[in-house]
PDB file of C-alpha atoms in Angstrom:
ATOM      1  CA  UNK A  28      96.435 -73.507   4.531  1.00 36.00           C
ATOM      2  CA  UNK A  29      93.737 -70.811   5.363  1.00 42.00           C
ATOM      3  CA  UNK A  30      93.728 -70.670   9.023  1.00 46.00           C
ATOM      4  CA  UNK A  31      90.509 -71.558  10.298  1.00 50.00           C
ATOM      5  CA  UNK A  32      88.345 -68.430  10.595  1.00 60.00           C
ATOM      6  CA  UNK A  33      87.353 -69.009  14.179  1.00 76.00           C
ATOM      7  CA  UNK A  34      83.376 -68.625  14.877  1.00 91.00           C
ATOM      8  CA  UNK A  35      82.898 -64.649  15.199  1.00 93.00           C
ATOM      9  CA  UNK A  36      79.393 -64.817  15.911  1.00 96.00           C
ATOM     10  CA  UNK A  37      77.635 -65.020  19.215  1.00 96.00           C
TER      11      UNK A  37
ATOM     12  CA  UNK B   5      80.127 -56.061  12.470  1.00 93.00           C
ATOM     13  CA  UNK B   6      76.910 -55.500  10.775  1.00 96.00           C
ATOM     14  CA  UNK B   7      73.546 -53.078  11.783  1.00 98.00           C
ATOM     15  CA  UNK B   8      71.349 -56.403  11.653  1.00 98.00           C
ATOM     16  CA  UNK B   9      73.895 -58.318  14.160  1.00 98.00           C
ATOM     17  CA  UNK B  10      74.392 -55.789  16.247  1.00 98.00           C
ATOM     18  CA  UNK B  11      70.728 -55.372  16.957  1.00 98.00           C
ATOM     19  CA  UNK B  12      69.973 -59.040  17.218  1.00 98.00           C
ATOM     20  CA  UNK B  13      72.832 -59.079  19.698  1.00 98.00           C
ATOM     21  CA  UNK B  14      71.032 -56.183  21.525  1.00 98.00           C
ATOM     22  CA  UNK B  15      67.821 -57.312  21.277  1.00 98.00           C
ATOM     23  CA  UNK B  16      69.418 -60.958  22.857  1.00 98.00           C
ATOM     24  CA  UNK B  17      70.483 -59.181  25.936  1.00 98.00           C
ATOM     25  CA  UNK B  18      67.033 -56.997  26.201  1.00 98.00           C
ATOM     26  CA  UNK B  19      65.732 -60.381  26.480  1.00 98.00           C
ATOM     27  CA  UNK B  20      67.579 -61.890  29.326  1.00 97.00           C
ATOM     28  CA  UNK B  21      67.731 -58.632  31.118  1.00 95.00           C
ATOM     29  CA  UNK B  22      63.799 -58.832  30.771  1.00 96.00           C
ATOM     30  CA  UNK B  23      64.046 -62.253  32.496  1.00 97.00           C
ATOM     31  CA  UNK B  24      66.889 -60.985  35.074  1.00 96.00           C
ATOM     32  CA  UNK B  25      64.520 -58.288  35.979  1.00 92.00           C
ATOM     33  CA  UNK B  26      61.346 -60.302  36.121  1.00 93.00           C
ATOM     34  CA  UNK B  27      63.408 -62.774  38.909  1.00 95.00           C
ATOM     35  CA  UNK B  28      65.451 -60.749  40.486  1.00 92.00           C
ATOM     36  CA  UNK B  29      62.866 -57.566  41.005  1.00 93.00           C
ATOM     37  CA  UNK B  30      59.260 -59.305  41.846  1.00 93.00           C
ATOM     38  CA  UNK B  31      61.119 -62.558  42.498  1.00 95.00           C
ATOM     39  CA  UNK B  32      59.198 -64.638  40.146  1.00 93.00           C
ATOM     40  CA  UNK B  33      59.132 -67.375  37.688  1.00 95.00           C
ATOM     41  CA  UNK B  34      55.768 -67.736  37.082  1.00 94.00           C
ATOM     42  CA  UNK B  35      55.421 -68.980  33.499  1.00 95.00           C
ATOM     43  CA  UNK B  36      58.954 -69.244  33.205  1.00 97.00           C
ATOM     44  CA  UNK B  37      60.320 -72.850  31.928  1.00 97.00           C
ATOM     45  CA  UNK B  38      63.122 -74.243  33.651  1.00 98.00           C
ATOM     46  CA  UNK B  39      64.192 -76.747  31.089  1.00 98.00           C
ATOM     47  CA  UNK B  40      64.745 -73.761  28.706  1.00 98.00           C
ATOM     48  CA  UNK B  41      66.607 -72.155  31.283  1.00 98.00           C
ATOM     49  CA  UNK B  42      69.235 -74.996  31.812  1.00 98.00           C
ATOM     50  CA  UNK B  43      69.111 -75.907  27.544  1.00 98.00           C
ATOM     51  CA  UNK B  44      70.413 -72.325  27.198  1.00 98.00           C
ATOM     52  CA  UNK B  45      73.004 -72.526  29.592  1.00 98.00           C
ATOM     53  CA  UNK B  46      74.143 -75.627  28.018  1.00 98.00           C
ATOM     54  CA  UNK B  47      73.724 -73.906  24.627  1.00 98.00           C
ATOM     55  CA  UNK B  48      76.403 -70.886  25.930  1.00 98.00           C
ATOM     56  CA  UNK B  49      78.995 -73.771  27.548  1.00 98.00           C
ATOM     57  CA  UNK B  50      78.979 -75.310  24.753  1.00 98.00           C
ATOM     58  CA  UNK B  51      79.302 -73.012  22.103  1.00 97.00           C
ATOM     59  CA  UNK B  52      82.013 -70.381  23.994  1.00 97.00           C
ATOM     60  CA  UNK B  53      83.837 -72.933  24.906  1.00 95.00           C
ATOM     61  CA  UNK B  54      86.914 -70.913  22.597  1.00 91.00           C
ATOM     62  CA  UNK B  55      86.486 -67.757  24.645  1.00 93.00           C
ATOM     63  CA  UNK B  56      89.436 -67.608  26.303  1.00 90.00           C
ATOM     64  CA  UNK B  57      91.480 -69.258  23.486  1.00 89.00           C
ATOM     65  CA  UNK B  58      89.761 -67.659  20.456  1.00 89.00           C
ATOM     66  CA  UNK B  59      90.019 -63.672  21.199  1.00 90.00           C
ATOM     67  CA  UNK B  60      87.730 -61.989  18.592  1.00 92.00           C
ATOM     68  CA  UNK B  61      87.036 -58.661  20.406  1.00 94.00           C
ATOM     69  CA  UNK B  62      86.538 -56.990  23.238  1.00 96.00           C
ATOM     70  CA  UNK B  63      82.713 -56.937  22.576  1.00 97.00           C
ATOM     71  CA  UNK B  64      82.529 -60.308  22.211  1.00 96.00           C
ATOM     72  CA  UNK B  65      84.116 -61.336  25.135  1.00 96.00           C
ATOM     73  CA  UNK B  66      82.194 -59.146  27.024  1.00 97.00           C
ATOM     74  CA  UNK B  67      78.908 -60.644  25.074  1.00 98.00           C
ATOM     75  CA  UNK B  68      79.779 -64.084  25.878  1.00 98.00           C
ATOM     76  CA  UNK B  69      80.263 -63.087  29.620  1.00 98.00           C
ATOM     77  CA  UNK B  70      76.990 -62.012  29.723  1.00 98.00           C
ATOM     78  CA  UNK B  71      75.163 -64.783  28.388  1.00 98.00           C
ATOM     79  CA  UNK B  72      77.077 -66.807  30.361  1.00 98.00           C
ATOM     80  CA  UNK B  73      76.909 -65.330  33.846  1.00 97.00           C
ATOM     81  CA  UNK B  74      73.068 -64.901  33.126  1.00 97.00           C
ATOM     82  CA  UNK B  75      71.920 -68.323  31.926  1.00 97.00           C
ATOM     83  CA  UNK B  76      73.407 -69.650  34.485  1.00 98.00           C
ATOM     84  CA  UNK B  77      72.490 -67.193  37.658  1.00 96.00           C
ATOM     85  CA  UNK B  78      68.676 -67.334  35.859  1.00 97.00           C
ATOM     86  CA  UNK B  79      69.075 -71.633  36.726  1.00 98.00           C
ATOM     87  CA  UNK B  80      70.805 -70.763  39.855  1.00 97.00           C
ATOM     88  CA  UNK B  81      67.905 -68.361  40.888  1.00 96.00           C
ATOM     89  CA  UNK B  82      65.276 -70.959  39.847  1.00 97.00           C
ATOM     90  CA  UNK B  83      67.014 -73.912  41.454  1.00 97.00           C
ATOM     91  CA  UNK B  84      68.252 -73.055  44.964  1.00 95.00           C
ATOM     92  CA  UNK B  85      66.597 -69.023  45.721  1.00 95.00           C
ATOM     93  CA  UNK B  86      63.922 -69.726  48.125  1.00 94.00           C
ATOM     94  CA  UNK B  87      61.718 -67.319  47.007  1.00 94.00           C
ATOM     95  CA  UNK B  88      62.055 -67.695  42.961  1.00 95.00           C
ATOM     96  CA  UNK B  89      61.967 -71.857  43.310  1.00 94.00           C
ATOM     97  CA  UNK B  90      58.357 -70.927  45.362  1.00 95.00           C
ATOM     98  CA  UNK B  91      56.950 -69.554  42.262  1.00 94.00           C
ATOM     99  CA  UNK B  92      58.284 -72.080  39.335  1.00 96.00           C
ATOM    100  CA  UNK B  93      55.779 -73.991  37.917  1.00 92.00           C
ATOM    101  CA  UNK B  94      57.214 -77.754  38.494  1.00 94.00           C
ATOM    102  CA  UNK B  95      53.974 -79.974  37.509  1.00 95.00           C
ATOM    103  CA  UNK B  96      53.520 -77.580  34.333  1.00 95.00           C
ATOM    104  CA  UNK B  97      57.207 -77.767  33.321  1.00 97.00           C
ATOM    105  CA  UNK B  98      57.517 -81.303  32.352  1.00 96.00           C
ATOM    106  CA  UNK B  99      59.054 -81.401  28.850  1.00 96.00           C
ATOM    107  CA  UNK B 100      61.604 -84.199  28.577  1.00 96.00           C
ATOM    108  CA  UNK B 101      64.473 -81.877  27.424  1.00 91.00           C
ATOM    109  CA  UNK B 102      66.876 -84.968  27.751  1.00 93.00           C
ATOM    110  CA  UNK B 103      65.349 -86.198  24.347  1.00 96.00           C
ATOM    111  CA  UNK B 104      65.943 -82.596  22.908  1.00 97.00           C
ATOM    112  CA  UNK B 105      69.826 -82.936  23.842  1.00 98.00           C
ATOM    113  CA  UNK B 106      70.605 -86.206  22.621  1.00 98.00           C
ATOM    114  CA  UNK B 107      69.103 -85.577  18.833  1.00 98.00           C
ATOM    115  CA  UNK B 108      71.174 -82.359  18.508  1.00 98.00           C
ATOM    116  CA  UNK B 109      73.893 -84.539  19.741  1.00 98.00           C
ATOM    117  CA  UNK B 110      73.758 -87.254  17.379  1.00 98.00           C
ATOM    118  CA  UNK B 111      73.157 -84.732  14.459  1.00 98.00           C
ATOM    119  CA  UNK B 112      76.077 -82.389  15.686  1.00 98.00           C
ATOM    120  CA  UNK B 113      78.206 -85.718  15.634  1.00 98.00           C
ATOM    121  CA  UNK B 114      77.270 -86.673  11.773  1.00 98.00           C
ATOM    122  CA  UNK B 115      76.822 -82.796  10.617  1.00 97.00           C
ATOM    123  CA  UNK B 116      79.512 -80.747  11.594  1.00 96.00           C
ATOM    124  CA  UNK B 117      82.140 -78.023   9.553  1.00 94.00           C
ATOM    125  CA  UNK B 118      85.106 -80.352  10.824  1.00 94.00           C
ATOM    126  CA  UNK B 119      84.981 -83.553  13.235  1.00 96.00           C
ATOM    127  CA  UNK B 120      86.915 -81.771  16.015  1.00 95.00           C
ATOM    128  CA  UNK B 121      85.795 -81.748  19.821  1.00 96.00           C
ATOM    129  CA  UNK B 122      85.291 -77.772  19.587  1.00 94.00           C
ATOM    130  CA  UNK B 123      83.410 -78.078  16.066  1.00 95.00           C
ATOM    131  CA  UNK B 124      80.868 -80.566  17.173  1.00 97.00           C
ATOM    132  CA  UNK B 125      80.612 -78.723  20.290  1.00 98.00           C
ATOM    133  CA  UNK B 126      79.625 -75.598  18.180  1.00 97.00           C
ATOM    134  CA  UNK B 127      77.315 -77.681  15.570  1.00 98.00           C
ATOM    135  CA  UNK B 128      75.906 -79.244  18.799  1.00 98.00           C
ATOM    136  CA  UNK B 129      74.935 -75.904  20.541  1.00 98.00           C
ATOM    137  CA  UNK B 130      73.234 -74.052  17.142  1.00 98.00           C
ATOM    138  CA  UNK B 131      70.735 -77.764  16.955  1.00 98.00           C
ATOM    139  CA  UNK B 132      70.336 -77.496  20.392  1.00 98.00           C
ATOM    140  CA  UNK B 133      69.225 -73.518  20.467  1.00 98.00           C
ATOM    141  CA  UNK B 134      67.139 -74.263  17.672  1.00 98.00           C
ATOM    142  CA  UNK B 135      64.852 -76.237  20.131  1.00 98.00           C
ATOM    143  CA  UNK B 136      65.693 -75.296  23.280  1.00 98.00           C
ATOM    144  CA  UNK B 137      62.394 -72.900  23.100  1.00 98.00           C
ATOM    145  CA  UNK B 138      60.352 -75.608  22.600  1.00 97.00           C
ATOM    146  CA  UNK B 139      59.637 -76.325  27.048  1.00 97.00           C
ATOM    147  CA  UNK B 140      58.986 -72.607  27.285  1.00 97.00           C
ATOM    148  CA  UNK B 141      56.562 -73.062  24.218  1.00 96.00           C
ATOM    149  CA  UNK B 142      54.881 -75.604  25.562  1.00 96.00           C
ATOM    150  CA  UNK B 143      54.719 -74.146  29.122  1.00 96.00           C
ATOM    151  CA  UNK B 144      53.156 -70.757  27.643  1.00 95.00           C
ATOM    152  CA  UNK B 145      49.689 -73.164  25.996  1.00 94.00           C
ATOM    153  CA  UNK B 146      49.156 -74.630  29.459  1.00 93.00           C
ATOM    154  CA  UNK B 147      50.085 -71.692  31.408  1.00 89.00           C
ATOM    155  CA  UNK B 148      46.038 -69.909  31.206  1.00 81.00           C
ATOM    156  CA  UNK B 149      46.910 -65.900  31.608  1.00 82.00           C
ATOM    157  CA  UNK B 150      51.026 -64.964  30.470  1.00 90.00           C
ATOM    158  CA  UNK B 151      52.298 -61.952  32.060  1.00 92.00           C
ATOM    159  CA  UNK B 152      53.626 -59.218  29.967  1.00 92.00           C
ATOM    160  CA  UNK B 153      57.175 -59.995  30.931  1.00 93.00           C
ATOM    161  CA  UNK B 154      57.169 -63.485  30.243  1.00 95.00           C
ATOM    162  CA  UNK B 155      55.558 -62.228  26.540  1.00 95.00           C
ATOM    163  CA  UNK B 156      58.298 -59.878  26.276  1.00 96.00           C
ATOM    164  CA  UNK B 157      60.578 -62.136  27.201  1.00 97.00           C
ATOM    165  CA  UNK B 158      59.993 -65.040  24.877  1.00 97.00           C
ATOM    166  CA  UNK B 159      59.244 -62.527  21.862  1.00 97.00           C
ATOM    167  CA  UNK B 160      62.686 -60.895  22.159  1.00 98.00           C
ATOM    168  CA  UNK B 161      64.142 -64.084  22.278  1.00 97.00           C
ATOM    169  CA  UNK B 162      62.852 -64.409  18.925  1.00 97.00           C
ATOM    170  CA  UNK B 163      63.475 -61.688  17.441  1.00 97.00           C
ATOM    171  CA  UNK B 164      66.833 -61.698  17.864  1.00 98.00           C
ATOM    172  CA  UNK B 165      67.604 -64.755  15.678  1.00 97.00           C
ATOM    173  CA  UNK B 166      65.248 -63.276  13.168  1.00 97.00           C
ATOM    174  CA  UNK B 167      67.742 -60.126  13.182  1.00 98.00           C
ATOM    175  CA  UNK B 168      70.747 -63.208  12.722  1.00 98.00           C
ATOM    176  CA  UNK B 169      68.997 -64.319   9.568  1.00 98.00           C
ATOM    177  CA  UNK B 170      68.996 -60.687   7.977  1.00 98.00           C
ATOM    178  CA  UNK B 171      73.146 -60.158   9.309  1.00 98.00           C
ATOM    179  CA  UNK B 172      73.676 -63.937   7.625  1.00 97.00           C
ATOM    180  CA  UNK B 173      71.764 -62.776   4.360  1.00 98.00           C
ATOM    181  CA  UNK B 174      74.395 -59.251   4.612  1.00 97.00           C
ATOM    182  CA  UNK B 175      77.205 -61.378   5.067  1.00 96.00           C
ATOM    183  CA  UNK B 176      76.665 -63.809   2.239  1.00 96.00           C
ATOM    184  CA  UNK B 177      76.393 -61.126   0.325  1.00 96.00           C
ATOM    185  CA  UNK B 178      79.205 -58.928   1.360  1.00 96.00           C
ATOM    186  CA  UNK B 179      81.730 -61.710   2.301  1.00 94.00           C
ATOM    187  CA  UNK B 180      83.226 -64.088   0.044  1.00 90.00           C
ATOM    188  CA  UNK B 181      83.618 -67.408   1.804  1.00 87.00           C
ATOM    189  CA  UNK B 182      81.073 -67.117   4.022  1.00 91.00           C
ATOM    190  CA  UNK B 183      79.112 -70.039   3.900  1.00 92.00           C
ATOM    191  CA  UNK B 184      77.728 -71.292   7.068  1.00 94.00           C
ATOM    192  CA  UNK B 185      74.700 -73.774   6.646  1.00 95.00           C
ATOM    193  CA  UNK B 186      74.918 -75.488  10.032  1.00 96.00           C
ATOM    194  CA  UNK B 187      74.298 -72.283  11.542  1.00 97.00           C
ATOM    195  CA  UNK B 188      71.840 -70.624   8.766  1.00 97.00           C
ATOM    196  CA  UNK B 189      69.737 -73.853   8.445  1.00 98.00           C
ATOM    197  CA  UNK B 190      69.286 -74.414  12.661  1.00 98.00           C
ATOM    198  CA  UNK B 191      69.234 -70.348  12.750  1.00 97.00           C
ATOM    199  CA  UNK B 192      66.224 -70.592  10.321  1.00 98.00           C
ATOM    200  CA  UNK B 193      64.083 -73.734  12.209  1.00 97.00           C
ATOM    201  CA  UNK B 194      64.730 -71.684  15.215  1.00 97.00           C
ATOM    202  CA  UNK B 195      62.980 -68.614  13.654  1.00 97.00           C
ATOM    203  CA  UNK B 196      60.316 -70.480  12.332  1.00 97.00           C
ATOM    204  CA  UNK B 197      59.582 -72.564  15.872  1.00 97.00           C
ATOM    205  CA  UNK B 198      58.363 -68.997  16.752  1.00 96.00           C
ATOM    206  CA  UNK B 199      56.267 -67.886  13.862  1.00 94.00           C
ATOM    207  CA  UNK B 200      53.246 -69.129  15.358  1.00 92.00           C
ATOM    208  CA  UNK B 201      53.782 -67.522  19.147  1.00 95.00           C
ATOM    209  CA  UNK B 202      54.584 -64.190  16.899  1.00 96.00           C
ATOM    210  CA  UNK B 203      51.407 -64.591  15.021  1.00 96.00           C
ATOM    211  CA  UNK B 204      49.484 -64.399  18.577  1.00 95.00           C
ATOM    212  CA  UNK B 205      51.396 -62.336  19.917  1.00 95.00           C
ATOM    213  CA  UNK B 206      51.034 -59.550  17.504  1.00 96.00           C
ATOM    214  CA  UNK B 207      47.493 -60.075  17.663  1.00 95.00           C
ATOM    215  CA  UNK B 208      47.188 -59.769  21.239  1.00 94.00           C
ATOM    216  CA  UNK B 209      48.826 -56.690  21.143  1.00 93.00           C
ATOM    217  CA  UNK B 210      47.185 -55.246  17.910  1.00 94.00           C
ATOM    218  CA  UNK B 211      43.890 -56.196  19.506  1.00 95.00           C
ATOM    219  CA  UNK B 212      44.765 -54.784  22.582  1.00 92.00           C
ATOM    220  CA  UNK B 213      43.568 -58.374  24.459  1.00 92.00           C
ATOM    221  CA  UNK B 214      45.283 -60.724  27.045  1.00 91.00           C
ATOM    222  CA  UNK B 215      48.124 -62.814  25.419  1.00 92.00           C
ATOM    223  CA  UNK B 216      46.666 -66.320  25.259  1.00 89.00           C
ATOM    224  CA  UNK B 217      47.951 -69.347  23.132  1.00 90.00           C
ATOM    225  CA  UNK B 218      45.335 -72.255  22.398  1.00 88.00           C
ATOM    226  CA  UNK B 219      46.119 -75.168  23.965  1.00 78.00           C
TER     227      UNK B 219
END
């Protein structure tokens, strides 16, 4: 499964 | 990394830095809301919460760092400095934000990406910036004349989710997959909370007049 893109925003 | 981020992440630090300099140079809070001031620092716990178990980049580390350190040194410095508490504005500052963090709470816990402790953290902290202007807001009407800092301050603060909106518009566009509504929908409130301090405040300074919101 797609790992989950972790938040790269601030 | 996109030219619309990176100057809303800029234009983020100018405004802390802004604040930073305002307490830590003429060691002042005049106009300056406290309740903000501890909702941000609640905002940056909760939402870097993955920063040392996410690694993105060096930049954001650093980023996150910042915002940390400072939200919290800007409560610290309005809490326990002697000088700074003199000059905050306690009977002015009286917006419940207790009923501002249990809403975004709620909400985060019904309208999240996934029902995970660091996911409804995240949701949690975009509601919760969304509104966490809302005591300096209402501190700026009763406060009579705003100093140019405190202006500066709250405008940049502004302005730097606006720049978000324009990065999230890039990405949609140049990213397949990326679909984030908790954060464009609380990213877009947040904008528009400001529209009407921007509308003043471009007409104080295109009029060349004191900054002054009506009560």
């Amino acid at each position: 499964d797609q790992e989950r893109a972790a938040h790269d925003e601030l | 990394m996109n030219i619309f981020r990176l100057a809303g992440d800029m234009t983020h630090l100018m405004s802390v830095l802004v604040l930073l300099l305002k307490i830590h140079t003429i060691k002042s809070c005049a106009g300056i809301s406290l309740k903000t001031q501890e909702l941000y620092a609640l905002v940056f716990a909760t939402r870097y919460l993955d920063i040392f178990t996410d690694f993105i980049s060096v930049y954001n580390t650093i980023m996150k760092l910042i915002f940390l350190g400072s939200s919290f040194s800007i409560v610290w410095y309005m809490r326990r400095h002697k000088l700074v508490r003199r000059s905050y504005d306690k009977e002015q500052d009286t917006f419940r934000h207790f009923f501002l963090v249990l809403p975004c709470l709620l909400l985060a816990l019904v309208m999240n990406e996934k029902f995970t402790f660091k996911e409804v953290m995240w949701a949690f902290s975009l509601y919760l910036e969304a509104v966490a202007i809302l005591p300096q807001l209402v501190l700026l009407q009763r406060t009579k004349n705003i100093d140019n800092l405190t202006g500066q301050y709250v405008f940049l603060l502004g302005a730097y989710r606006a720049f978000y909106i324009f990065n999230w518009i890039y990405r949609y566009f140049t990213e397949p997959h990326y679909v984030h509504w908790i954060t464009w929908i609380s990213g877009l409130v947040q904008t528009l909370l400001y529209a009407d301090f921007f509308y003043y405040y471009f007409n104080s300074w295109k009029n060349n007049v004191k900054l002054h919101l009506p009560a």
